[in-house]
CSV table of C-alpha atoms and ligand atoms in Angstrom, one decimal:
chain,number,residue,atom,x,y,z
A,12,UNK,CA,44.4,-14.1,22.0
A,13,UNK,CA,43.0,-11.0,21.7
A,14,UNK,CA,39.5,-10.9,20.1
A,15,UNK,CA,40.0,-9.0,16.6
A,16,UNK,CA,40.1,-5.3,16.0
A,17,UNK,CA,37.4,-3.1,16.7
A,18,UNK,CA,35.4,-6.4,17.8
A,19,UNK,CA,34.2,-6.4,21.6
A,20,UNK,CA,32.8,-9.4,24.0
A,21,UNK,CA,29.8,-9.3,25.3
A,22,UNK,CA,29.9,-9.7,28.9
A,23,UNK,CA,27.3,-11.3,31.2
A,24,UNK,CA,26.7,-7.9,33.1
A,25,UNK,CA,26.5,-5.9,29.0
A,26,UNK,CA,24.5,-9.4,28.3
A,27,UNK,CA,21.8,-8.2,31.2
A,28,UNK,CA,21.6,-4.1,30.0
A,29,UNK,CA,21.1,-5.2,26.2
A,30,UNK,CA,18.4,-7.5,27.9
A,31,UNK,CA,16.9,-4.9,29.0
A,32,UNK,CA,17.3,-2.4,25.5
A,33,UNK,CA,16.1,-6.1,24.1
A,34,UNK,CA,12.7,-5.5,26.2
A,35,UNK,CA,11.9,-1.7,25.8
A,36,UNK,CA,12.0,-3.0,21.7
A,37,UNK,CA,9.4,-5.7,22.4
A,38,UNK,CA,7.3,-3.6,24.6
A,39,UNK,CA,7.8,-0.3,22.3
A,40,UNK,CA,6.8,-1.6,18.5
A,41,UNK,CA,5.0,-4.6,19.9
A,42,UNK,CA,2.5,-2.4,20.4
A,43,UNK,CA,2.4,-0.4,17.3
A,44,UNK,CA,1.6,-3.8,15.4
A,45,UNK,CA,5.2,-4.7,14.4
A,46,UNK,CA,6.6,-8.3,14.3
A,47,UNK,CA,10.5,-10.0,15.1
A,48,UNK,CA,12.1,-10.6,11.6
A,49,UNK,CA,15.7,-12.2,11.0
A,50,UNK,CA,17.8,-12.4,8.2
A,51,UNK,CA,20.9,-14.3,7.6
A,52,UNK,CA,24.5,-12.6,8.3
A,53,UNK,CA,25.7,-12.9,5.4
A,54,UNK,CA,23.3,-12.4,1.8
A,55,UNK,CA,25.0,-12.1,-1.1
A,56,UNK,CA,27.6,-9.5,-2.6
A,57,UNK,CA,25.3,-8.6,-4.8
A,58,UNK,CA,22.1,-7.5,-2.3
A,59,UNK,CA,24.3,-4.6,-1.5
A,60,UNK,CA,26.2,-3.5,-4.3
A,61,UNK,CA,22.3,-3.1,-5.4
A,62,UNK,CA,21.1,-2.1,-2.0
A,63,UNK,CA,22.5,0.3,-0.9
A,64,UNK,CA,24.7,1.9,-3.8
A,65,UNK,CA,28.2,1.6,-5.7
A,66,UNK,CA,29.0,4.8,-5.1
A,67,UNK,CA,28.2,4.3,-1.6
A,68,UNK,CA,31.8,4.8,1.8
A,69,UNK,CA,30.1,1.4,2.5
A,70,UNK,CA,29.9,-0.8,-0.6
A,71,UNK,CA,34.1,1.1,-1.6
A,72,UNK,CA,36.0,0.1,1.5
A,73,UNK,CA,34.1,-1.7,4.1
A,74,UNK,CA,32.7,-4.6,3.5
A,75,UNK,CA,33.7,-7.6,4.8
A,76,UNK,CA,33.5,-10.0,0.8
A,77,UNK,CA,35.0,-13.4,0.5
A,78,UNK,CA,34.3,-16.4,-1.8
A,79,UNK,CA,32.4,-18.8,-0.3
A,80,UNK,CA,34.0,-22.2,-1.4
A,81,UNK,CA,31.9,-21.8,-4.5
A,82,UNK,CA,32.8,-19.4,-6.1
A,83,UNK,CA,30.1,-17.1,-5.1
A,84,UNK,CA,30.9,-14.2,-3.1
A,85,UNK,CA,28.8,-13.3,0.1
A,86,UNK,CA,29.4,-10.3,2.1
A,87,UNK,CA,29.0,-10.3,5.8
A,88,UNK,CA,25.6,-7.8,6.2
A,89,UNK,CA,26.1,-4.3,6.6
A,90,UNK,CA,23.3,-2.7,7.8
A,91,UNK,CA,19.8,-4.5,7.4
A,92,UNK,CA,17.7,-3.0,5.2
A,93,UNK,CA,17.7,-4.5,1.8
A,94,UNK,CA,17.8,-7.6,3.5
A,95,UNK,CA,14.6,-7.2,4.7
A,96,UNK,CA,13.8,-5.7,1.5
A,97,UNK,CA,15.3,-9.3,-0.4
A,98,UNK,CA,13.0,-11.7,2.3
A,99,UNK,CA,10.0,-9.3,1.8
A,100,UNK,CA,10.5,-10.1,-1.6
A,101,UNK,CA,11.2,-13.9,-1.2
A,102,UNK,CA,8.8,-15.0,1.0
A,103,UNK,CA,5.7,-12.9,-1.2
A,104,UNK,CA,5.2,-10.4,1.2
A,105,UNK,CA,2.9,-7.8,-0.7
A,106,UNK,CA,0.3,-10.6,-1.3
A,107,UNK,CA,0.4,-10.0,2.7
A,108,UNK,CA,-2.2,-7.1,4.2
A,109,UNK,CA,-0.2,-3.6,3.7
A,110,UNK,CA,1.9,-2.4,5.4
A,111,UNK,CA,4.3,-5.6,6.4
A,112,UNK,CA,5.4,-4.2,10.2
A,113,UNK,CA,9.2,-5.6,10.9
A,114,UNK,CA,11.6,-5.1,13.2
A,115,UNK,CA,14.9,-6.7,13.4
A,116,UNK,CA,17.9,-7.5,16.5
A,117,UNK,CA,21.3,-9.0,15.1
A,118,UNK,CA,24.8,-7.8,15.0
A,119,UNK,CA,26.0,-6.3,11.6
A,120,UNK,CA,30.0,-5.7,10.0
A,121,UNK,CA,31.5,-2.7,8.5
A,122,UNK,CA,35.6,-2.6,7.5
A,123,UNK,CA,35.2,0.9,9.9
A,124,UNK,CA,38.7,2.6,11.8
A,125,UNK,CA,37.7,1.9,15.2
A,126,UNK,CA,37.3,4.3,18.0
A,127,UNK,CA,34.7,4.6,20.7
A,128,UNK,CA,31.5,4.0,19.5
A,129,UNK,CA,32.4,2.9,16.7
A,130,UNK,CA,33.1,-0.5,15.5
A,131,UNK,CA,33.5,-3.3,13.1
A,132,UNK,CA,31.0,-6.2,14.4
A,133,UNK,CA,28.2,-3.6,16.0
A,134,UNK,CA,24.5,-4.2,17.1
A,135,UNK,CA,21.3,-2.9,15.7
A,136,UNK,CA,18.1,-3.0,16.1
A,137,UNK,CA,15.4,-2.1,13.3
A,138,UNK,CA,12.2,-1.3,11.9
A,139,UNK,CA,11.2,-1.5,8.7
A,140,UNK,CA,7.2,-0.7,7.8
A,141,UNK,CA,7.4,-1.7,3.6
A,142,UNK,CA,3.7,-1.1,1.6
A,143,UNK,CA,2.8,2.5,2.0
A,144,UNK,CA,4.1,6.2,0.7
A,145,UNK,CA,2.3,7.9,4.2
A,146,UNK,CA,3.2,10.3,5.2
A,147,UNK,CA,2.2,9.3,8.9
A,148,UNK,CA,4.6,5.7,8.8
A,149,UNK,CA,7.5,8.2,8.3
A,150,UNK,CA,5.8,10.7,11.2
A,151,UNK,CA,5.2,6.6,13.5
A,152,UNK,CA,8.9,5.5,13.1
A,153,UNK,CA,10.2,8.5,14.3
A,154,UNK,CA,8.1,8.3,17.3
A,155,UNK,CA,8.4,5.1,17.9
A,156,UNK,CA,12.6,5.9,18.0
A,157,UNK,CA,12.2,8.7,19.9
A,158,UNK,CA,10.2,6.8,22.9
A,159,UNK,CA,12.4,3.6,22.2
A,160,UNK,CA,15.6,6.8,23.6
A,161,UNK,CA,13.5,8.0,26.0
A,162,UNK,CA,12.5,4.5,27.9
A,163,UNK,CA,16.6,4.3,27.3
A,164,UNK,CA,17.8,7.0,28.7
A,165,UNK,CA,19.6,7.8,26.3
A,166,UNK,CA,21.3,11.9,27.4
A,167,UNK,CA,20.9,14.7,24.9
A,168,UNK,CA,18.7,14.0,22.2
A,169,UNK,CA,18.8,15.6,19.4
A,170,UNK,CA,16.8,14.7,16.0
A,171,UNK,CA,17.7,16.1,12.7
A,172,UNK,CA,15.5,16.1,9.4
A,173,UNK,CA,15.0,16.7,6.1
A,174,UNK,CA,13.8,15.2,2.9
A,175,UNK,CA,15.4,14.5,0.1
A,176,UNK,CA,12.3,14.3,-2.7
A,177,UNK,CA,12.4,11.6,-5.3
A,178,UNK,CA,15.9,10.4,-7.5
A,179,UNK,CA,14.5,12.2,-10.7
A,180,UNK,CA,14.9,15.8,-8.0
A,181,UNK,CA,17.8,14.3,-6.4
A,182,UNK,CA,19.4,13.7,-10.0
A,183,UNK,CA,18.0,17.5,-11.5
A,184,UNK,CA,19.9,18.1,-8.3
A,185,UNK,CA,23.2,17.1,-8.0
A,186,UNK,CA,24.0,18.5,-11.1
A,187,UNK,CA,23.4,22.2,-10.1
A,188,UNK,CA,25.3,21.0,-6.7
A,189,UNK,CA,27.8,19.2,-9.1
A,190,UNK,CA,28.4,23.1,-11.2
A,191,UNK,CA,28.0,24.8,-7.9
A,192,UNK,CA,30.7,22.8,-6.8
A,193,UNK,CA,33.1,22.8,-9.7
A,194,UNK,CA,32.2,27.3,-9.6
A,195,UNK,CA,34.3,27.0,-6.4
A,196,UNK,CA,37.4,24.0,-6.7
A,197,UNK,CA,39.3,25.9,-5.9
A,198,UNK,CA,38.7,26.2,-2.1
A,199,UNK,CA,37.9,22.5,-1.5
A,200,UNK,CA,39.0,19.7,0.0
A,201,UNK,CA,41.0,17.6,-2.2
A,202,UNK,CA,38.6,14.9,-0.9
A,203,UNK,CA,35.6,16.7,-2.0
A,204,UNK,CA,36.8,17.7,-5.6
A,205,UNK,CA,38.2,14.4,-6.4
A,206,UNK,CA,34.5,13.2,-5.4
A,207,UNK,CA,32.2,15.5,-6.8
A,208,UNK,CA,31.7,13.2,-9.5
A,209,UNK,CA,31.1,10.1,-7.3
A,210,UNK,CA,29.2,11.6,-4.7
A,211,UNK,CA,28.7,15.3,-4.7
A,212,UNK,CA,26.4,15.3,-1.2
A,213,UNK,CA,28.8,14.3,0.8
A,214,UNK,CA,30.3,17.5,0.7
A,215,UNK,CA,27.5,18.7,2.9
A,216,UNK,CA,29.8,16.3,5.4
A,217,UNK,CA,33.4,17.9,4.8
A,218,UNK,CA,35.3,18.7,8.4
A,219,UNK,CA,37.0,20.8,5.7
A,220,UNK,CA,37.5,24.5,6.9
A,221,UNK,CA,37.6,25.8,3.5
A,222,UNK,CA,34.3,23.3,2.1
A,223,UNK,CA,32.6,24.6,4.7
A,224,UNK,CA,32.9,27.6,3.6
A,225,UNK,CA,31.7,27.0,0.2
A,226,UNK,CA,28.5,24.9,1.1
A,227,UNK,CA,27.2,27.2,3.8
A,228,UNK,CA,26.2,28.8,0.4
A,229,UNK,CA,25.0,26.0,-1.4
A,230,UNK,CA,22.0,25.5,-3.0
A,231,UNK,CA,19.9,22.7,-1.2
A,232,UNK,CA,17.5,20.1,-2.0
A,233,UNK,CA,15.4,20.7,0.8
A,234,UNK,CA,14.7,24.2,-1.7
A,235,UNK,CA,13.9,22.1,-4.5
A,236,UNK,CA,11.2,19.9,-3.7
A,237,UNK,CA,8.0,18.6,-5.9
A,238,UNK,CA,5.1,19.9,-5.2
A,239,UNK,CA,4.3,16.9,-4.2
A,240,UNK,CA,7.8,16.1,-1.7
A,241,UNK,CA,7.1,19.0,-0.3
A,242,UNK,CA,3.8,18.6,0.1
A,243,UNK,CA,5.4,14.5,1.9
A,244,UNK,CA,7.1,16.6,4.5
A,245,UNK,CA,5.0,18.7,5.2
A,246,UNK,CA,2.4,16.2,6.9
A,247,UNK,CA,5.4,14.6,8.0
A,248,UNK,CA,6.1,17.8,10.1
A,249,UNK,CA,3.0,18.8,11.1
A,250,UNK,CA,2.0,15.2,12.9
A,251,UNK,CA,6.0,15.8,14.9
A,252,UNK,CA,4.4,19.3,15.7
A,253,UNK,CA,1.5,18.0,16.9
A,254,UNK,CA,3.0,15.1,19.0
A,255,UNK,CA,5.5,17.8,20.6
A,256,UNK,CA,8.7,16.0,18.9
A,257,UNK,CA,11.3,18.2,18.4
A,258,UNK,CA,13.5,18.5,15.3
A,259,UNK,CA,16.0,20.4,13.0
A,260,UNK,CA,15.1,21.0,9.5
A,261,UNK,CA,18.8,20.0,7.8
A,262,UNK,CA,18.9,20.3,4.5
A,263,UNK,CA,22.7,19.0,4.2
A,264,UNK,CA,21.5,15.9,6.2
A,265,UNK,CA,22.9,12.9,4.6
A,266,UNK,CA,23.3,9.6,5.3
A,267,UNK,CA,25.8,6.7,4.1
A,268,UNK,CA,22.9,5.5,1.9
A,269,UNK,CA,22.1,5.7,-1.5
A,270,UNK,CA,18.3,4.7,-1.7
A,271,UNK,CA,16.6,6.8,0.5
A,272,UNK,CA,14.6,8.6,-0.9
A,273,UNK,CA,11.6,11.9,0.6
A,274,UNK,CA,11.6,11.9,4.2
A,275,UNK,CA,15.2,11.4,6.1
A,276,UNK,CA,16.3,11.4,9.7
A,277,UNK,CA,18.9,11.3,12.2
A,278,UNK,CA,18.5,11.2,16.8
A,279,UNK,CA,22.4,11.9,18.0
A,280,UNK,CA,23.3,12.1,21.2
A,281,UNK,CA,25.5,15.1,23.0
A,282,UNK,CA,26.2,12.7,25.0
A,283,UNK,CA,28.7,10.7,22.7
A,284,UNK,CA,31.7,11.9,21.6
A,285,UNK,CA,32.7,12.3,17.6
A,286,UNK,CA,30.5,8.9,17.0
A,287,UNK,CA,27.4,10.9,18.3
A,288,UNK,CA,24.0,9.2,15.9
A,289,UNK,CA,23.0,7.1,17.6
A,290,UNK,CA,19.6,5.8,15.1
A,291,UNK,CA,18.1,7.3,11.8
A,292,UNK,CA,16.6,5.8,9.1
A,293,UNK,CA,14.1,7.5,6.3
A,294,UNK,CA,12.2,6.6,3.9
A,295,UNK,CA,13.6,4.4,0.7
A,296,UNK,CA,10.7,3.6,-2.1
A,297,UNK,CA,12.8,2.5,-4.6
A,298,UNK,CA,14.5,0.0,-3.2
A,299,UNK,CA,11.9,-2.6,-3.9
A,300,UNK,CA,11.7,-2.1,-7.5
A,301,UNK,CA,16.0,-2.0,-7.1
A,302,UNK,CA,16.2,-5.4,-5.7
A,303,UNK,CA,13.3,-7.0,-8.9
A,304,UNK,CA,11.2,-6.7,-6.4
A,305,UNK,CA,7.1,-5.3,-6.8
A,306,UNK,CA,7.4,-1.5,-6.7
A,307,UNK,CA,6.0,-1.2,-3.0
A,308,UNK,CA,7.2,2.6,-1.3
A,309,UNK,CA,9.0,1.8,2.6
A,310,UNK,CA,10.7,3.7,5.0
A,311,UNK,CA,12.2,2.4,8.5
A,312,UNK,CA,15.2,3.8,10.8
A,313,UNK,CA,18.4,1.5,11.9
A,314,UNK,CA,19.9,2.6,16.3
A,315,UNK,CA,23.1,0.7,17.1
A,316,UNK,CA,23.1,-0.6,20.3
A,317,UNK,CA,26.4,0.2,21.3
A,318,UNK,CA,26.1,4.6,21.3
A,319,UNK,CA,22.1,3.7,22.9
A,320,UNK,CA,24.1,2.4,25.8
A,321,UNK,CA,27.4,4.6,25.4
A,322,UNK,CA,24.7,7.6,25.9
A,323,UNK,CA,22.5,6.6,28.3
A,324,UNK,CA,22.9,6.3,32.3
A,325,UNK,CA,21.9,4.2,34.5
A,326,UNK,CA,20.4,1.1,33.1
A,327,UNK,CA,18.9,-0.5,35.8
A,328,UNK,CA,18.9,-4.3,35.0
A,329,UNK,CA,16.4,-7.1,37.4
A,330,UNK,CA,18.5,-9.0,38.8
A,331,UNK,CA,18.2,-13.1,38.5
A,332,UNK,CA,16.0,-14.3,41.2
A,333,UNK,CA,17.7,-17.3,43.5
A,334,UNK,CA,14.7,-18.5,45.5
A,335,UNK,CA,16.9,-21.6,46.9
A,336,UNK,CA,21.0,-21.9,46.9
A,337,UNK,CA,21.7,-26.1,47.5
A,338,UNK,CA,24.4,-26.2,50.0
A,339,UNK,CA,26.4,-29.8,50.8
A,340,UNK,CA,27.8,-30.4,54.6
A,341,UNK,CA,28.7,-33.7,53.4
A,342,UNK,CA,30.0,-35.2,50.7
A,343,UNK,CA,27.8,-38.0,50.6
A,344,UNK,CA,24.5,-35.9,50.5
A,345,UNK,CA,26.0,-34.7,46.4
A,346,UNK,CA,23.4,-36.2,44.5
A,347,UNK,CA,21.1,-35.4,47.4
A,348,UNK,CA,21.6,-32.2,47.0
A,349,UNK,CA,21.9,-31.5,42.8
A,350,UNK,CA,18.6,-33.9,42.9
A,351,UNK,CA,16.7,-31.1,45.2
A,352,UNK,CA,18.2,-28.2,43.6
A,353,UNK,CA,16.7,-29.6,40.0
A,354,UNK,CA,13.6,-30.1,41.3
A,355,UNK,CA,13.2,-26.5,42.8
A,356,UNK,CA,13.7,-25.8,39.3
A,357,UNK,CA,11.2,-27.8,37.6
A,358,UNK,CA,8.6,-26.4,40.5
A,359,UNK,CA,9.3,-22.5,38.8
A,360,UNK,CA,12.4,-22.0,41.9
A,361,UNK,CA,15.4,-19.7,40.4
A,362,UNK,CA,18.2,-23.1,42.2
A,363,UNK,CA,21.9,-22.5,42.7
A,364,UNK,CA,23.6,-26.2,43.4
A,365,UNK,CA,27.2,-25.2,45.5
A,366,UNK,CA,29.7,-26.6,42.5
A,367,UNK,CA,32.8,-25.1,43.8
A,368,UNK,CA,33.6,-27.4,46.7
A,369,UNK,CA,33.7,-24.4,48.9
A,370,UNK,CA,33.1,-25.1,53.0
A,371,UNK,CA,30.1,-24.6,54.3
A,372,UNK,CA,30.4,-21.3,55.1
A,373,UNK,CA,32.8,-20.6,52.3
A,374,UNK,CA,29.1,-21.9,50.8
A,375,UNK,CA,26.4,-19.7,52.6
A,376,UNK,CA,28.9,-16.2,52.3
A,377,UNK,CA,28.3,-17.4,48.4
A,378,UNK,CA,24.4,-17.5,48.4
A,379,UNK,CA,24.6,-14.5,50.6
A,380,UNK,CA,26.7,-12.8,47.2
A,381,UNK,CA,23.6,-14.2,45.1
A,382,UNK,CA,21.4,-12.5,47.4
A,383,UNK,CA,19.8,-16.3,47.8
A,384,UNK,CA,16.6,-15.9,49.3
A,385,UNK,CA,17.0,-19.6,51.5
A,386,UNK,CA,20.0,-22.2,52.1
A,387,UNK,CA,18.9,-25.7,52.1
A,388,UNK,CA,21.8,-27.3,53.9
A,389,UNK,CA,22.0,-31.3,52.7
A,390,UNK,CA,24.6,-33.4,55.2
A,391,UNK,CA,25.2,-37.2,55.7
A,392,UNK,CA,21.5,-37.1,57.6
A,393,UNK,CA,18.4,-37.4,56.3
A,394,UNK,CA,16.7,-33.7,57.2
A,395,UNK,CA,17.7,-31.1,55.5
A,396,UNK,CA,18.1,-27.6,57.2
A,397,UNK,CA,16.6,-24.4,55.2
A,398,UNK,CA,17.6,-21.1,56.3
A,399,UNK,CA,15.5,-18.1,55.4
A,400,UNK,CA,18.9,-15.7,54.4
A,401,UNK,CA,16.5,-12.7,55.2
A,402,UNK,CA,15.4,-13.2,58.6
A,403,UNK,CA,18.3,-15.9,59.8
A,404,UNK,CA,15.7,-18.1,60.4
A,405,UNK,CA,16.7,-21.9,60.1
A,406,UNK,CA,14.3,-25.1,60.7
A,407,UNK,CA,14.9,-28.6,59.9
A,408,UNK,CA,12.6,-30.1,57.7
A,409,UNK,CA,11.7,-33.3,55.7
A,410,UNK,CA,13.3,-33.3,52.6
A,411,UNK,CA,9.9,-33.3,50.7
A,412,UNK,CA,9.1,-30.4,52.0
A,413,UNK,CA,11.3,-27.9,50.7
A,414,UNK,CA,10.3,-27.2,48.1
A,415,UNK,CA,6.5,-26.3,49.2
A,416,UNK,CA,7.8,-24.4,52.4
A,417,UNK,CA,9.9,-21.7,49.9
A,418,UNK,CA,7.0,-21.9,47.3
A,419,UNK,CA,4.6,-20.9,50.4
A,420,UNK,CA,7.1,-18.4,51.0
A,421,UNK,CA,6.2,-18.7,54.4
A,422,UNK,CA,8.5,-17.5,58.1
A,423,UNK,CA,10.3,-20.4,59.2
A,424,UNK,CA,10.2,-19.2,62.7
B,19,LIG,P1,23.8,3.2,9.1
B,19,LIG,O1,23.0,2.2,9.4
B,19,LIG,O2,24.4,3.4,8.8
B,19,LIG,O3,22.2,4.1,9.5
B,19,LIG,O4,23.9,3.9,11.7
B,19,LIG,C1,22.5,3.3,12.5
B,19,LIG,C2,23.5,3.4,13.6
B,19,LIG,O5,24.0,2.5,13.7
B,19,LIG,C3,23.9,4.2,13.7
B,19,LIG,O6,23.8,5.8,14.3
B,19,LIG,C4,25.3,4.3,14.8
B,19,LIG,O7,24.3,4.1,16.1
B,19,LIG,C5,24.9,2.2,14.7
B,19,LIG,N1,25.9,2.2,13.6
B,19,LIG,C6,26.4,2.5,12.2
B,19,LIG,N2,27.6,2.0,12.2
B,19,LIG,C7,28.2,2.2,13.4
B,19,LIG,C8,29.6,1.3,14.5
B,19,LIG,N3,30.3,1.0,13.2
B,19,LIG,N4,30.1,0.8,15.3
B,19,LIG,C9,28.5,0.6,16.2
B,19,LIG,N5,27.7,1.2,15.6
B,19,LIG,C10,27.3,1.9,14.5
């Protein structure tokens, strides 16, 4: 049997690399006052159709939706922002001192065509700041993601940045863009033409040569921002400039989720192939209202764990420390060996017991593979031989002396 298409197993060596990622996330986001939140893997379908937007690819064709057996439609979460907002509303977090800064790390589900870097179950780390409209919030979030990518050694990153303004500006602009697209309909790809009314912005994403030519002359939303939105964007840019973070202004930046307002951004890595997006996000000032919560400005990002790992070079993982390997030289000693390993762990040591019935020679080899500092050899007699694997020295000890000797780390000779 095989795992379903587009899914993968996280094997122990993969899990160790992921643990390193999580360590950096905790350190970097923790230092900026973000606290972890985890929401359920499935939610009411309505949360995503309302929150992410009916017109998006995610809601139209990528969600794993099923009946929960009681006539309610539920969906495996395709993204984390709408669930975090749902939790914010449900737990009355607007009564807490604002903003509320949160991060999450978990698995998400989209029925996409699987390829390298694109899976049907994937993992994201995300950060959200809820209850602040400040430009500094957006700049902070972007800088934290940049710091995380740098800490992980994600190679050849680029940051694209834009602003979508308010929904009203966007609605006016959409009409203008639709008119423009209709005026050039003959040169657009069939797919883009069909979706002029549903989602004209996606025309900027098209790889079709004719469409690309048309879009090169299309009006941009960035040029239509209202005074306040333009000022907000200028502030975000100034803070990124002050931090010496390089970015490309990209007025065509379209993200696959409908809830964004004002700032949007995306980090890509040229070390990746077609699926080059490692993480992105933006401001979503109206989402909370769409979910029937109090009007609350907010901003956030999500980054793909697999994509970040694909785009890093060597990510050094700390090997598990084994202080003691308990070898069994005679079967009559099996229970004493078990007890010694247990006592050693209780004393805070990393201890492993022979569990595969190897010969004594095989056990010493195994202890070497695990890079254990010491091996305790327990045989029929009551004394235990303790071997220092680095120096090769070996000494017979009273059983009660084994753990203290290791704890002292003293040399055996
Ligand atoms: P999004 O939620 O679409 O803004 O995606 C944020 C990040 O999640 C992307 O930049 C990717 O790194 C990652 N991501 C999104 N979809 C997938 C997928 N199907 N497989 C793997 N990673 C994904």
